[in-house]
Short mmCIF file of C-alpha atoms and ligand atoms in Angstrom, two decimals:
data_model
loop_
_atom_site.label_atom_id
_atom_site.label_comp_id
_atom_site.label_asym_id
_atom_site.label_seq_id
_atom_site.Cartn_x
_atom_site.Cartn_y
_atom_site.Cartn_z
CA UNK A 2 21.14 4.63 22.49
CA UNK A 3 18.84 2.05 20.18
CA UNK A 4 18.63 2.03 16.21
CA UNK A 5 15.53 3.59 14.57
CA UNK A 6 14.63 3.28 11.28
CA UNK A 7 13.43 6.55 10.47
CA UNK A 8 11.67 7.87 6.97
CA UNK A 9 13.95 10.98 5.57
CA UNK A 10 11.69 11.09 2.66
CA UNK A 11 8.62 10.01 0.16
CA UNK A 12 8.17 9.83 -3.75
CA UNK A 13 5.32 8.41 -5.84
CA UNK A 14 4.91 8.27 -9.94
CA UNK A 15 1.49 7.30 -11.44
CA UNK A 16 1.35 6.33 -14.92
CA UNK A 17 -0.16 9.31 -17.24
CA UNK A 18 -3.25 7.78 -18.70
CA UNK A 19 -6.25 8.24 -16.61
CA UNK A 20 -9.04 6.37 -16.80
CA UNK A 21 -12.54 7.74 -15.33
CA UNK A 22 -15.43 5.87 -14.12
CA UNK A 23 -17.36 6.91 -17.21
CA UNK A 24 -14.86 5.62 -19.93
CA UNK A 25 -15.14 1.96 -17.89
CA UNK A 26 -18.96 2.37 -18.10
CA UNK A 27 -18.46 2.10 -22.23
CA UNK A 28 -16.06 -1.14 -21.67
CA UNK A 29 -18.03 -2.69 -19.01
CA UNK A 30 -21.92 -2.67 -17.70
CA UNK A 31 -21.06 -0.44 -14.65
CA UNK A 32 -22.06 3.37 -14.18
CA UNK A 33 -19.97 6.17 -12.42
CA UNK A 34 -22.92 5.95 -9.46
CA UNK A 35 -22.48 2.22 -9.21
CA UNK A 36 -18.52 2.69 -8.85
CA UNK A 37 -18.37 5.75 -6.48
CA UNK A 38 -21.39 4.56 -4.22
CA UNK A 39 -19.83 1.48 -3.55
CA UNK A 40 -15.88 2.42 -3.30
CA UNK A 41 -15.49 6.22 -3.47
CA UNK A 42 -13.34 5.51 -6.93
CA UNK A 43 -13.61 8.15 -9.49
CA UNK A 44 -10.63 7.47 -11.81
CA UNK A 45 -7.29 5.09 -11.50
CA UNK A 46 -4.25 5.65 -13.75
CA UNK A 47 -3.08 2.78 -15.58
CA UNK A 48 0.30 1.71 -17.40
CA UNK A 49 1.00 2.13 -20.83
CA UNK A 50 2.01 -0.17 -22.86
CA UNK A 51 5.46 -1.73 -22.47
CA UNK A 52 5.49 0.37 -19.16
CA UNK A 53 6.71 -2.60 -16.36
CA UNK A 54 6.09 -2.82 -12.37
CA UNK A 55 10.07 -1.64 -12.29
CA UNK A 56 9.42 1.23 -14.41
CA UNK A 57 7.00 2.60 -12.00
CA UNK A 58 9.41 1.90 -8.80
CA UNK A 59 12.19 3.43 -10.36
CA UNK A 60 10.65 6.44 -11.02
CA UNK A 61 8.91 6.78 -7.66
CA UNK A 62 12.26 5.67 -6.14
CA UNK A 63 14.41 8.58 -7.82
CA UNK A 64 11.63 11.02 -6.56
CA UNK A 65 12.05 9.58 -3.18
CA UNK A 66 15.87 9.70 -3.10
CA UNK A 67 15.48 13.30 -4.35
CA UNK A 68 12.62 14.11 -1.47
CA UNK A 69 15.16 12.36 0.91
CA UNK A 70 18.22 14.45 -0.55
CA UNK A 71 20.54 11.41 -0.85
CA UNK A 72 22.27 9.86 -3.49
CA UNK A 73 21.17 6.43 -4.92
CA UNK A 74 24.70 5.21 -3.94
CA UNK A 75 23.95 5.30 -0.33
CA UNK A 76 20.98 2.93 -0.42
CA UNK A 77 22.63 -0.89 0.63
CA UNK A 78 18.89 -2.69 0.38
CA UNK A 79 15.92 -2.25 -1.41
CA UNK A 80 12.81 -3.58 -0.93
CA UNK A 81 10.07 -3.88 -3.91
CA UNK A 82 6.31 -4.43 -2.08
CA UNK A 83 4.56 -6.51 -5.39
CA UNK A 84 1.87 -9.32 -6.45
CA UNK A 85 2.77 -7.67 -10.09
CA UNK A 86 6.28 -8.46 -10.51
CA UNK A 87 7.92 -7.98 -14.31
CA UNK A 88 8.46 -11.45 -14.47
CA UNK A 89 8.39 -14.73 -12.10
CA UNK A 90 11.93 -14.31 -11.24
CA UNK A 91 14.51 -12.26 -11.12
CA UNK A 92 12.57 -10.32 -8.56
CA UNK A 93 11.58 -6.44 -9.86
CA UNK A 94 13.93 -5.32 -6.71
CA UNK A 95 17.01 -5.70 -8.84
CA UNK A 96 15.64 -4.25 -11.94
CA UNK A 97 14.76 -1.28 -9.70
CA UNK A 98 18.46 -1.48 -8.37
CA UNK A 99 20.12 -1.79 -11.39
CA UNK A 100 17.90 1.05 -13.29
CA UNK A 101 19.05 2.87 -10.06
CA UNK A 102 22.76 2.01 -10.77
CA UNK A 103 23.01 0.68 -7.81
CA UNK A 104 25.67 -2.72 -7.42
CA UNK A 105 26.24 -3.31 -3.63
CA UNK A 106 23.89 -4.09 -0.93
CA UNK A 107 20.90 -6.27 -1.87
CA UNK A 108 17.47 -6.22 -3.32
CA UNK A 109 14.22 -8.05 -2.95
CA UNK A 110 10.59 -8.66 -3.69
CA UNK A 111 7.96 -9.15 -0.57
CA UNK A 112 4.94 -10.15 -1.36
CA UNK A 113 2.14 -9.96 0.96
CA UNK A 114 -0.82 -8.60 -1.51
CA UNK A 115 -2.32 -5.35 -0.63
CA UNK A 116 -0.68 -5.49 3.03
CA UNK A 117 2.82 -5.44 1.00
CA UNK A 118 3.99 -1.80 2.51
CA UNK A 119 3.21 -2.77 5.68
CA UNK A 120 5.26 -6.52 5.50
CA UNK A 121 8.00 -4.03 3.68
CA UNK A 122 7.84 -1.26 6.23
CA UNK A 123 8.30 -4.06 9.77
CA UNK A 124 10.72 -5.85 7.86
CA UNK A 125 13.23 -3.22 6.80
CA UNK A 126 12.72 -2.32 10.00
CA UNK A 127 14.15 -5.42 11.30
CA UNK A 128 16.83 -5.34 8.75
CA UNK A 129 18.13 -1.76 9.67
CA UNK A 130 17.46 -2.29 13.50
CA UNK A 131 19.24 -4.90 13.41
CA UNK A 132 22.50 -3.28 11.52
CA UNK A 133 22.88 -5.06 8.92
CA UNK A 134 22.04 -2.20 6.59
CA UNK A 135 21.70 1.79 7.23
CA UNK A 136 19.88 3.16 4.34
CA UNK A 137 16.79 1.61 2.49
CA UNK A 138 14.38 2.13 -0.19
CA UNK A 139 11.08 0.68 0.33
CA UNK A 140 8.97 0.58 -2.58
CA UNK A 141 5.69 -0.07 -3.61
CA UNK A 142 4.60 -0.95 -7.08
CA UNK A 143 2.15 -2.77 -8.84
CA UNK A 144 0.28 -2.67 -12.52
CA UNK A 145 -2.69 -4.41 -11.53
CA UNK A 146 -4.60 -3.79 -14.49
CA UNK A 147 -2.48 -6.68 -15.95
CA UNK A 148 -4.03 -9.10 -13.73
CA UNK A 149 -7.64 -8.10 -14.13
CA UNK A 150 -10.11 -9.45 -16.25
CA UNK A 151 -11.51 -6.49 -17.85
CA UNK A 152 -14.83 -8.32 -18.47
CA UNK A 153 -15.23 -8.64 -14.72
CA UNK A 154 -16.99 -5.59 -13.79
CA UNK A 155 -17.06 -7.10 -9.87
CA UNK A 156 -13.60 -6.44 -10.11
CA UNK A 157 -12.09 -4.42 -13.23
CA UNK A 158 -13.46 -1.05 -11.62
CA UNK A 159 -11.77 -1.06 -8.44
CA UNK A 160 -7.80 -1.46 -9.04
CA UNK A 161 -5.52 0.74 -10.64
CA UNK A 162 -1.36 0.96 -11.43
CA UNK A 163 1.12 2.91 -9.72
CA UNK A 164 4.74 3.12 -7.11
CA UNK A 165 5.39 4.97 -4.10
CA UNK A 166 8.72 4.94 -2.38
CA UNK A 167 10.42 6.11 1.18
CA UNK A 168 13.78 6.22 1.85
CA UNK A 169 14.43 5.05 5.96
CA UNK A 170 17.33 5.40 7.35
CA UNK A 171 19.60 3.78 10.55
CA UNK A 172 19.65 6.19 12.85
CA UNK A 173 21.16 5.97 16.40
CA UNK A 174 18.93 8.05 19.19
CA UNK A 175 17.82 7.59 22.35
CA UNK A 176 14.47 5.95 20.86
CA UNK A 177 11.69 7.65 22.83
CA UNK A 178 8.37 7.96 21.42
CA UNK A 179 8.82 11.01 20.91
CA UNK A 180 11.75 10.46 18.64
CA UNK A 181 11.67 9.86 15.00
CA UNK A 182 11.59 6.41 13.36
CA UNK A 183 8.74 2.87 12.81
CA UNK A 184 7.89 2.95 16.65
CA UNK A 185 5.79 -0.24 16.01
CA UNK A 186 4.66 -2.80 13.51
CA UNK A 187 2.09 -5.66 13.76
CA UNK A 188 1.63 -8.24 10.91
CA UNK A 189 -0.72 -10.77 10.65
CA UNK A 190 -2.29 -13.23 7.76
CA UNK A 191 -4.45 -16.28 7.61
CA UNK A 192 -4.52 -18.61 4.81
CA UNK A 193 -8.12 -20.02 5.44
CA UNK A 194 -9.13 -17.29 3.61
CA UNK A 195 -7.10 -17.58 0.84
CA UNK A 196 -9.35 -18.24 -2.38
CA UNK A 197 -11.58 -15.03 -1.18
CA UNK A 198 -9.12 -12.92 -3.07
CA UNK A 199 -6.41 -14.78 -5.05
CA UNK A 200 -5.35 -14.82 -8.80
CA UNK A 201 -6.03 -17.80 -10.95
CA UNK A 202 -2.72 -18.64 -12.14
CA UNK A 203 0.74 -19.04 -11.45
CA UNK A 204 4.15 -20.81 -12.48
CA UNK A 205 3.56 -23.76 -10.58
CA UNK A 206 0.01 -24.25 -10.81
CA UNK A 207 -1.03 -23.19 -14.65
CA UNK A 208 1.91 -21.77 -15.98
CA UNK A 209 -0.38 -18.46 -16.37
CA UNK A 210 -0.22 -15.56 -15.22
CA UNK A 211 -3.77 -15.89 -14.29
CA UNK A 212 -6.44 -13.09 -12.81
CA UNK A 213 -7.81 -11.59 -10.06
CA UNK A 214 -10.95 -13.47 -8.58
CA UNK A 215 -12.26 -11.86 -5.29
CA UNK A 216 -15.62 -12.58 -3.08
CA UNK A 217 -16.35 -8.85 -2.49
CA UNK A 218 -18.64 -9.11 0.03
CA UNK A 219 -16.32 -11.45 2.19
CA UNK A 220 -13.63 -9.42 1.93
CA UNK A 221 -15.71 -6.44 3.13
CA UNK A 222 -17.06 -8.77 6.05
CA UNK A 223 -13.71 -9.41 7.65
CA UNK A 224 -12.00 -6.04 6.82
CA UNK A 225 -12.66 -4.13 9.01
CA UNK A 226 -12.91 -6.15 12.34
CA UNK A 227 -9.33 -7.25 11.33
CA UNK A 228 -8.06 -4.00 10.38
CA UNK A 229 -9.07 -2.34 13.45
CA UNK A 230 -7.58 -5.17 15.66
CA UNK A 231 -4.55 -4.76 14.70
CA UNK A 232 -4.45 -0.73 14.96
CA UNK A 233 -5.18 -1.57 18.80
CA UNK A 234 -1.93 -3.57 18.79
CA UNK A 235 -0.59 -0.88 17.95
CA UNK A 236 -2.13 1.30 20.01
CA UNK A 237 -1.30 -1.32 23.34
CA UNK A 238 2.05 -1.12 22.57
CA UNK A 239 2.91 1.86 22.48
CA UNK A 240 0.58 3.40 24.95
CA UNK A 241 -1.11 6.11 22.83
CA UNK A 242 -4.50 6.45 21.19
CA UNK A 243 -6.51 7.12 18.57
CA UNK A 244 -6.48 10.88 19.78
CA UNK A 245 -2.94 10.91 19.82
CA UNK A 246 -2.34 10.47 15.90
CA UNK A 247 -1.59 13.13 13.74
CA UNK A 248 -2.38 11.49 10.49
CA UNK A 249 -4.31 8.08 9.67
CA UNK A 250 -2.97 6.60 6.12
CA UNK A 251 -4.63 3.49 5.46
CA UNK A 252 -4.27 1.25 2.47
CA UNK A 253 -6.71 2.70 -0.13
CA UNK A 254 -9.13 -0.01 -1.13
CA UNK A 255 -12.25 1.45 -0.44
CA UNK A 256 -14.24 4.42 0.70
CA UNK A 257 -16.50 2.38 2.81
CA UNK A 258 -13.83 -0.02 4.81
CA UNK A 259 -11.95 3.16 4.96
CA UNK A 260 -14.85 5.21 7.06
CA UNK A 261 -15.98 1.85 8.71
CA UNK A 262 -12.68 1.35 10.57
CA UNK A 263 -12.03 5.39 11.41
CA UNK A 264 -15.59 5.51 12.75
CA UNK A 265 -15.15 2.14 14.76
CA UNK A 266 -11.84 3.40 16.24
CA UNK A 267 -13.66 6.72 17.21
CA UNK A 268 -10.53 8.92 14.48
CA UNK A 269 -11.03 12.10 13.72
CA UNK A 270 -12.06 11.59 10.12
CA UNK A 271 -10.07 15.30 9.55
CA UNK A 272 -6.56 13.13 10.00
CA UNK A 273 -7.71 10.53 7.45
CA UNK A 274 -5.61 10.45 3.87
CA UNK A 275 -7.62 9.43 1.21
CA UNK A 276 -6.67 8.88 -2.09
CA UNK A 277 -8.60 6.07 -3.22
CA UNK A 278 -10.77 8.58 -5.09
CA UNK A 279 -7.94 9.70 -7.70
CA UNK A 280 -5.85 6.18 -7.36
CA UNK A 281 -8.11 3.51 -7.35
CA UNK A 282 -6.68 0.81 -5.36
CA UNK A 283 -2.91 0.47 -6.42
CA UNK A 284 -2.24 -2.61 -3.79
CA UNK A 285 1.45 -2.65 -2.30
CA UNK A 286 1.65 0.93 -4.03
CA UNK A 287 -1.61 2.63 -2.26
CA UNK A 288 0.44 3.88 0.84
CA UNK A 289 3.39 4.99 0.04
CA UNK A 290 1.23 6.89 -2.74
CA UNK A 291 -1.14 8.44 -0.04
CA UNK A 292 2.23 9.45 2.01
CA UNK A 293 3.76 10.97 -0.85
CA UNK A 294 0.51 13.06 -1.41
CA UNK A 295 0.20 14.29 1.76
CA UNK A 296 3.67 15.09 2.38
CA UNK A 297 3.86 16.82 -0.58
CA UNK A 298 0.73 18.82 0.22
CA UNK A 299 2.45 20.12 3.76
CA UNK A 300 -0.48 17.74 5.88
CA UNK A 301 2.33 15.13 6.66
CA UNK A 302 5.22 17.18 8.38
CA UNK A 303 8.94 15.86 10.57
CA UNK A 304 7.17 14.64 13.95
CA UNK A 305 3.74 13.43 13.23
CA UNK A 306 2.07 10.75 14.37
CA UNK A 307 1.08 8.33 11.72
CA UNK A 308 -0.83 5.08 11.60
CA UNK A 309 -0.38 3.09 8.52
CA UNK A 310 -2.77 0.17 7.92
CA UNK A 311 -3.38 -2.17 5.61
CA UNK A 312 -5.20 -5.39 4.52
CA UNK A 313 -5.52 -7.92 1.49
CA UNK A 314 -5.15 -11.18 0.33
CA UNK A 315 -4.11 -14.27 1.70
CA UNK A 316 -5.37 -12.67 4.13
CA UNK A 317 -2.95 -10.73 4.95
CA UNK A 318 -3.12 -7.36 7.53
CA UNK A 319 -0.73 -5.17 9.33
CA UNK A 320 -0.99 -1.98 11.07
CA UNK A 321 2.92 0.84 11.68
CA UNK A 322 2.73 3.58 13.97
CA UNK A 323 5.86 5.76 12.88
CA UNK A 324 7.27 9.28 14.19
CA UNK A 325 7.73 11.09 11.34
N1 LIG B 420 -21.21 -2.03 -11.70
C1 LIG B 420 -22.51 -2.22 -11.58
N2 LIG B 420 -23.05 -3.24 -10.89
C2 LIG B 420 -22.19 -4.09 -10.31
C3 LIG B 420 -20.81 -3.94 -10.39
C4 LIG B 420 -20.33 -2.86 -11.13
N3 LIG B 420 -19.01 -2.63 -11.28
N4 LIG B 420 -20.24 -4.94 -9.71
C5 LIG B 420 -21.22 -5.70 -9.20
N5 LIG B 420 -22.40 -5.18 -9.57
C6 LIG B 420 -23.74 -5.68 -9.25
C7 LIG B 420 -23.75 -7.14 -8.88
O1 LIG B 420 -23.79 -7.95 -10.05
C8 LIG B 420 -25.01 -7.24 -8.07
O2 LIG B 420 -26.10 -7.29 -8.95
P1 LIG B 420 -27.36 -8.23 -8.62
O3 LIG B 420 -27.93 -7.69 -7.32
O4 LIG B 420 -28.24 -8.03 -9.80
O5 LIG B 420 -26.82 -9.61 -8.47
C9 LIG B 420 -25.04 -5.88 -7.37
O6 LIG B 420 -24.19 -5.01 -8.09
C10 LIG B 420 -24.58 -5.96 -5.93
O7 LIG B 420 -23.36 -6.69 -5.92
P2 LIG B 420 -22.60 -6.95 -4.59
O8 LIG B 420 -21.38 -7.78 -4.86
O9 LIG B 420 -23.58 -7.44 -3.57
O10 LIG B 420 -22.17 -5.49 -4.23
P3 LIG B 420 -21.57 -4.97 -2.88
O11 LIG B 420 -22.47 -3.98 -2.28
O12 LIG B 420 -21.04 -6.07 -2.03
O13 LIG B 420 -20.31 -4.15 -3.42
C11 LIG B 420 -17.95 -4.37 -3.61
C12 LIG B 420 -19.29 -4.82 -4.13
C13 LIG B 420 -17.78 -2.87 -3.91
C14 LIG B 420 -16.84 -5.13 -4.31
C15 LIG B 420 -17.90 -4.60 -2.07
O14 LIG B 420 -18.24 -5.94 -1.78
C16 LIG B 420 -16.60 -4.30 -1.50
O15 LIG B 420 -16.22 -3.16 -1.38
N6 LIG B 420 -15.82 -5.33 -1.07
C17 LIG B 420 -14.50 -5.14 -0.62
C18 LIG B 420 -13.62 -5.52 -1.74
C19 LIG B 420 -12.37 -4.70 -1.84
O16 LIG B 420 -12.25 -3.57 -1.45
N7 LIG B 420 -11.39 -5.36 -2.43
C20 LIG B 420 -10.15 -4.76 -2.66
C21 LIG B 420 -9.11 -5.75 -2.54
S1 LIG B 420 -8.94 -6.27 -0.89
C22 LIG B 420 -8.24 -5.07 -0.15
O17 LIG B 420 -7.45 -4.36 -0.69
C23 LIG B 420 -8.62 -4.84 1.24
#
């Protein structure tokens, strides 16, 4: 028998404003064409007022404990994926936990940009596999449009706020691949690359907060190649491929990398989750968002295949193959 860490269920909350491509265009010189020719966006959500990072991950964590059917007492670690923490320190985890009512185990922040699920997802992983803990929440949350400079139309179009959750559990099998649980996780990041997508502040350098900067077209350049690399990984260790997966969920950033890396891995693009349309690109959150919609549609069911992939700054990029 081996330890699996095995997802017993998926929540998401978006905030309720909406915000369509046409009500940027009266903000910002942009057009609806411009945004969905280039990304596939149509509309993001984005926070209210007042409404924090841990707002978001609680919510999306209580619909995850309630997908999951467990109490909120039974989690002993929780994870928060974030670059958009509520403040510098304490880390949002233990906001989450406490607005949980949660006061054993522990809680932290990873941060690992738009690759955060992934980071999250290999290192609870770890954590559970390696019994320290038995029952996690994983979390993704971000409120991006607090780090974007709204009169930045290269940027200020293509992120949106949001949380998505999973609960994974310890679980003692006989670990097959053919049993539930992560079967796989690959992580990678290289910091030469660093000032093609960062954020122009920070405690230690400004004492700002700061916003984001990105060189599109760079970013585009190296995503895919690096996103489909580490797929194969995945696909090398575990022995199956691309026609074995049931569902592809890849981080939502954009339409294009999206199609570029299904096509170059030869996926059927009918097992492709895309939400990017409706979400925008919610970072850390942009996964566990695209899980929760497809579970909760009846695509995702117990005992699919799924890749997860994602990639973003630092750079940072990670592929997990998990048996539903
Ligand atoms: N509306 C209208 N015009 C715009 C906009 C906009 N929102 N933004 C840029 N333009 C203009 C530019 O000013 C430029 O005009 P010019 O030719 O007069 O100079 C023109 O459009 C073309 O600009 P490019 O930057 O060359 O446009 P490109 O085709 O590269 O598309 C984009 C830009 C969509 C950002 C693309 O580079 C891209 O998708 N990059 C990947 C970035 C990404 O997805 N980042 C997410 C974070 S990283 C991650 O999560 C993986």
């Amino acid at each position: 028998m081996t330890i699996r860490s095995v997802i017993l269920g998926a929540g998401c909350y978006l905030p309720s404003r909406v915000v369509t491509n046409d009500e940027l265009a009266k903000t910002v010189d942009t057009s609806n064409e411009w945004i969905l020719q280039r990304t596939g966006i149509r509309e993001r959500h984005i926070a209210a007022p007042g409404e924090l990072t841990s707002d978001l991950g609680i919510k999306a964590a209580q619909a995850a404990l309630a997908a999951a059917k467990v109490d909120a007492q039974s989690i002993d670690l929780i994870v928060v994926a974030t670059s958009t923490p509520d403040n510098t320190f304490p880390a949002s985890a233990v906001t989450v936990q406490a607005g949980l009512g949660i006061t054993k185990g522990a809680a932290f922040d990873l941060q690992a940009v738009c690759s955060g699920f992934v980071f999250g997802l290999s290192t609870v992983d770890a954590l559970l596999r390696a019994g320290n803990f038995k029952r996690a929440l994983l979390i993704g949350a971000e409120t991006f449009s607090r780090i974007l400079d709204w009169t930045d139309r290269t940027t200020c179009v293509l992120f949106g706020d949001g949380a998505g959750a999973v609960v994974i559990e310890a679980q003692d099998q006989p670990g097959q691949m053919t049993d539930r649980g992560v079967l796989t996780t690959h992580l990678r990041s290289d910091g030469r690359h660093k000032l093609k997508l960062y954020v122009d502040g920070g405690p230690s350098s400004t004492q700002t907060v700061g916003h984001l900067r990105m060189e599109g077209k760079e970013v585009f350049k190296h995503a895919v190649t690096m996103i489909t690399d580490v797929i194969r990984d995945a696909f090398a260790a575990t022995g199956y491929t691309a026609q074995d997966l049931d569902w592809f969920v890849p981080h939502q950033a954009n339409r294009r990398i999206i199609d570029g890396s299904v096509h170059k891995l030869g996926l059927d693009p009918a097992k492709v989750v895309i939400t990017v349309d409706k979400h925008g690109n919610t970072s850390a959150a942009s996964i566990p968002l695209a899980l929760c919609v497809a579970i909760a549609d009846g695509r995702i069911k117990q005992g699919d295949l799924v890749m997860f992939e994602a990639m973003g700054g630092g750079f940072t990029w990670g592929s997990a193959l998990v048996r539903m």
